[in-house]
PDB file of C-alpha atoms in Angstrom:
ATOM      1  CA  UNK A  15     -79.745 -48.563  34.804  1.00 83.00           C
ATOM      2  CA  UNK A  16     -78.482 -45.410  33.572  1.00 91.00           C
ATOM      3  CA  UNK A  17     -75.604 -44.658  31.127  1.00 93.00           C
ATOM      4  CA  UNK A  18     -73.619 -41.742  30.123  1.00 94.00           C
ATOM      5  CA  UNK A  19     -71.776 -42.072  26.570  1.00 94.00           C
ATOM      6  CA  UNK A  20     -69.511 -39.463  25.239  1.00 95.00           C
ATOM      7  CA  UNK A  21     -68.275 -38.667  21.517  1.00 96.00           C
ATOM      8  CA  UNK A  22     -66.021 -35.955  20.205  1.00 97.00           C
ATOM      9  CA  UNK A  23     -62.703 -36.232  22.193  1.00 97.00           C
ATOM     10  CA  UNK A  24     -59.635 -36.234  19.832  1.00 97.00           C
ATOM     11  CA  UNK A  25     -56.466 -34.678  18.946  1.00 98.00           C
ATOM     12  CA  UNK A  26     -56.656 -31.107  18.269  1.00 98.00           C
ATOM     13  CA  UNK A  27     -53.989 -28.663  17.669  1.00 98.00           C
ATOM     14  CA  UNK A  28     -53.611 -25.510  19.666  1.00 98.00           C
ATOM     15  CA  UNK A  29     -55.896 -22.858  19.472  1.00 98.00           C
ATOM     16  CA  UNK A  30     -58.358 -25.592  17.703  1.00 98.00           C
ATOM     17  CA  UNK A  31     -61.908 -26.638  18.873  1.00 98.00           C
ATOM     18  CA  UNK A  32     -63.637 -29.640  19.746  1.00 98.00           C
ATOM     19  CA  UNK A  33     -67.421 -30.048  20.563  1.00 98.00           C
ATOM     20  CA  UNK A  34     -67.810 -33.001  23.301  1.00 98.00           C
ATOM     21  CA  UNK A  35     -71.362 -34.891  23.734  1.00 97.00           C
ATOM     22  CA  UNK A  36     -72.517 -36.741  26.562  1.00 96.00           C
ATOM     23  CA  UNK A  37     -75.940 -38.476  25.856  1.00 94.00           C
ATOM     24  CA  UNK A  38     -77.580 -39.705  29.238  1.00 91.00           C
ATOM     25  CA  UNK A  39     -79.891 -43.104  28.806  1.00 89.00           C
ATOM     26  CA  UNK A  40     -81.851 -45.387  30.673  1.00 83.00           C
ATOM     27  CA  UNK A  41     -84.066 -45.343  33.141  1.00 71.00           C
ATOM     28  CA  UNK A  42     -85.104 -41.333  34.135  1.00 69.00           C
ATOM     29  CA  UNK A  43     -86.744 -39.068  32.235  1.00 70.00           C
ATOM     30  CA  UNK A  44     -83.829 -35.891  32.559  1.00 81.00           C
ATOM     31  CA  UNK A  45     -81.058 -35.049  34.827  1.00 89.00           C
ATOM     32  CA  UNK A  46     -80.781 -32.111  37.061  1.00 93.00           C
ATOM     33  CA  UNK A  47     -77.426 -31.256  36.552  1.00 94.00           C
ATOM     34  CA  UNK A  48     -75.334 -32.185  33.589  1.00 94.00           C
ATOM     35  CA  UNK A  49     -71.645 -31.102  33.134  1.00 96.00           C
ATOM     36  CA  UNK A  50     -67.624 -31.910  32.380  1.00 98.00           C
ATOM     37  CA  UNK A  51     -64.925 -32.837  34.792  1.00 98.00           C
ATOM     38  CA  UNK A  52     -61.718 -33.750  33.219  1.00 98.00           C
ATOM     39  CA  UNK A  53     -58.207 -34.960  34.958  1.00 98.00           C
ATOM     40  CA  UNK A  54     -54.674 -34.180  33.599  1.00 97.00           C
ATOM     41  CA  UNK A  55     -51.883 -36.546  34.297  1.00 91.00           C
ATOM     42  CA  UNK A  56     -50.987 -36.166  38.045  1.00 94.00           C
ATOM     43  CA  UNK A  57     -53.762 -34.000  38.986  1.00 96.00           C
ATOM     44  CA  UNK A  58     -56.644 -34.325  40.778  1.00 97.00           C
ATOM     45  CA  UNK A  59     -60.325 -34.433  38.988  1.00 97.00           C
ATOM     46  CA  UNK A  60     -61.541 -30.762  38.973  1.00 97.00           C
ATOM     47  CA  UNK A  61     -64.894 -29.481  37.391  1.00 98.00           C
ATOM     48  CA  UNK A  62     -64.862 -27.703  33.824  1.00 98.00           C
ATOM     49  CA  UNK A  63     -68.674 -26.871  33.555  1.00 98.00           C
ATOM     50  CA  UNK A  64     -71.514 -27.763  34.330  1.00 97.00           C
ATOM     51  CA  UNK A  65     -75.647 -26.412  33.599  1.00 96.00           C
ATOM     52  CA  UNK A  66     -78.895 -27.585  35.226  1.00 94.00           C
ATOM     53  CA  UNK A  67     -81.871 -28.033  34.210  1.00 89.00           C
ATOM     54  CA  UNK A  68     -83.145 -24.726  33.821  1.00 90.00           C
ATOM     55  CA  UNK A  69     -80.085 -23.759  31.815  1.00 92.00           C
ATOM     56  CA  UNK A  70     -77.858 -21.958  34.572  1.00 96.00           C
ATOM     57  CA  UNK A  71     -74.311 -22.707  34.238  1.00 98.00           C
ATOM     58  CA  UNK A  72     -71.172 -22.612  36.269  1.00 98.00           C
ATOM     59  CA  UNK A  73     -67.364 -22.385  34.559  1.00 98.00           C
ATOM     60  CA  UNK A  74     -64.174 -22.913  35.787  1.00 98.00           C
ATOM     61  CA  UNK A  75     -62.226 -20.017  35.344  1.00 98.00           C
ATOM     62  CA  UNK A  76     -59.677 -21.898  33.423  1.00 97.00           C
ATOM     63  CA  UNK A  77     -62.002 -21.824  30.790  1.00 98.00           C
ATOM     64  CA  UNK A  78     -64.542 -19.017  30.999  1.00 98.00           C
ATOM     65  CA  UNK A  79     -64.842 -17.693  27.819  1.00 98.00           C
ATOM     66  CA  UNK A  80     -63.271 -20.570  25.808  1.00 98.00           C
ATOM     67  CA  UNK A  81     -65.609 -22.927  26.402  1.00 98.00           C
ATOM     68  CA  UNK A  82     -69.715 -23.193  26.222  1.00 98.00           C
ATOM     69  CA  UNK A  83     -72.040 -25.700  27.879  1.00 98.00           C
ATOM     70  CA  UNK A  84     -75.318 -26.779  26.480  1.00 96.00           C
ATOM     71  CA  UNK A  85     -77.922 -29.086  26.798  1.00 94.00           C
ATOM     72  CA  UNK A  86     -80.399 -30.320  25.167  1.00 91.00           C
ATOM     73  CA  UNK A  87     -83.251 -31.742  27.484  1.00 85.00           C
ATOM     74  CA  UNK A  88     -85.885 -33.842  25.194  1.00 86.00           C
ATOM     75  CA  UNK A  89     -82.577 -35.630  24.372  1.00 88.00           C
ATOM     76  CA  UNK A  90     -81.067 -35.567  28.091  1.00 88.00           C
ATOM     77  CA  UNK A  91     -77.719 -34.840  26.170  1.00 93.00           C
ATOM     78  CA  UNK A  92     -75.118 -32.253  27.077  1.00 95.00           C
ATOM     79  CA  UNK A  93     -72.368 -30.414  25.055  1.00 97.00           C
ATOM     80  CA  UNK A  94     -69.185 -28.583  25.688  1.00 98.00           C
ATOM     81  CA  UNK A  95     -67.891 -26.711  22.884  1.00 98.00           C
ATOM     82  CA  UNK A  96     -64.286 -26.178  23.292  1.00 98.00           C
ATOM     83  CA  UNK A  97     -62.729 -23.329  21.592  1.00 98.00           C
ATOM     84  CA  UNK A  98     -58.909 -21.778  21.992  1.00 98.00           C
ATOM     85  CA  UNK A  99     -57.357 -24.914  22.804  1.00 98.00           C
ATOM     86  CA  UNK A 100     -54.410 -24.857  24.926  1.00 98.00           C
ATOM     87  CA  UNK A 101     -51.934 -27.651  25.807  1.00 98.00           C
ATOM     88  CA  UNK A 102     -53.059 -27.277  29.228  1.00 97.00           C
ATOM     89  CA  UNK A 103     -56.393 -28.583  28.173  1.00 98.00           C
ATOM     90  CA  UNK A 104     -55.040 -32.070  27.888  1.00 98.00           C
ATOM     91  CA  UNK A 105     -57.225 -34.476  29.921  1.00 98.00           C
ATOM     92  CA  UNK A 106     -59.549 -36.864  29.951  1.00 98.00           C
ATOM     93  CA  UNK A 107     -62.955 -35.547  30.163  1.00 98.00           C
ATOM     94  CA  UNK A 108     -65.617 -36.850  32.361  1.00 98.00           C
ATOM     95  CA  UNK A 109     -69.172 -36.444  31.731  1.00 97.00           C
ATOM     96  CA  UNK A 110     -71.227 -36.276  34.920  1.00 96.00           C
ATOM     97  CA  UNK A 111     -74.877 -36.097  35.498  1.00 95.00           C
ATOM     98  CA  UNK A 112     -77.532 -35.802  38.589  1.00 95.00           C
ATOM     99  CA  UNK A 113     -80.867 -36.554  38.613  1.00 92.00           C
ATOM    100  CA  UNK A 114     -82.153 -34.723  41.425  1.00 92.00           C
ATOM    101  CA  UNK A 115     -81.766 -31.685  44.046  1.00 89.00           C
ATOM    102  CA  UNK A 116     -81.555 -33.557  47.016  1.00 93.00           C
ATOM    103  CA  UNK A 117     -80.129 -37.065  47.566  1.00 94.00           C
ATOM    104  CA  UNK A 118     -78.974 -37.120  44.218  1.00 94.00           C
ATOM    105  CA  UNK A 119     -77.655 -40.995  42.209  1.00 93.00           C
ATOM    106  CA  UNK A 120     -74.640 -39.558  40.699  1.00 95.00           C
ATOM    107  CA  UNK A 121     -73.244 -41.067  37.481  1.00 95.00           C
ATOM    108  CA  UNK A 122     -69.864 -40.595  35.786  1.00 96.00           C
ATOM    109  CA  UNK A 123     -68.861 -41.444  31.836  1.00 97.00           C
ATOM    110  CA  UNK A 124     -66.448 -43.227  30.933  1.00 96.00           C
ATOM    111  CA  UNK A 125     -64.398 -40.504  29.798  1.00 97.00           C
ATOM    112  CA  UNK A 126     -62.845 -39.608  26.488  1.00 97.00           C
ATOM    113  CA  UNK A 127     -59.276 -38.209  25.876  1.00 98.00           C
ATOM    114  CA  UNK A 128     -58.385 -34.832  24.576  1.00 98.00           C
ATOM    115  CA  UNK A 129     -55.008 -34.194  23.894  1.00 98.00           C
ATOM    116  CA  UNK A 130     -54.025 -30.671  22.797  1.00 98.00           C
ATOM    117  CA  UNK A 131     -50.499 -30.688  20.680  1.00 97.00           C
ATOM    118  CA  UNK A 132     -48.905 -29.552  18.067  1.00 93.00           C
TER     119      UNK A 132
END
């Protein structure tokens, strides 16, 4: 069995940050690919970030340049560190992992809220 927990989601005003964690456990060793999809009210899922293993990432342009994905592998634990806020931002964030190339077993969070208001 494998799990995906995430932390940090909140209330933030705009132009505030936030620093989401998504801590894969269970029965691999390390994802692939970790990363962030989040979904606004009436709008379909979309991707946010995401990094593999060797540390390559891939933004949505939505955020490029507010936002930073990390990982740390020993842990199997992934970050986004949200920065510039906007109201837009509102969703609820998915984490989302992949623990192989090919034929990957996907696995989703549970996904926190982030609500951006002031």
């Amino acid at each position: 069995q494998v799990l995906l927990v995430e932390s940090g989601g909140g209330l933030v005003q705009p132009g505030g940050s936030l620093r989401l964690s998504c801590a894969a456990s269970g029965s691999i060793a390390s994802m692939y690919t970790m990363g962030w999809y989040r979904q606004a009210p009436g709008k379909q899922r979309e991707l946010v970030a995401l990094i593999i293993k060797s540390g390559s990432t891939n933004y949505a342009d939505s955020v490029k340049g507010r936002f930073t994905i990390s990982r740390d592998n020993a842990k199997n634990t992934v970050y986004l560190q949200m920065e510039g806020l906007k109201p837009e931002d509102t969703a609820v964030y998915y984490c989302n992992a992949a623990d192989r190339l090919w034929n990957p077993n996907i696995y989703w969070g549970q996904g926190t809220q982030v609500t951006v208001s002031s």
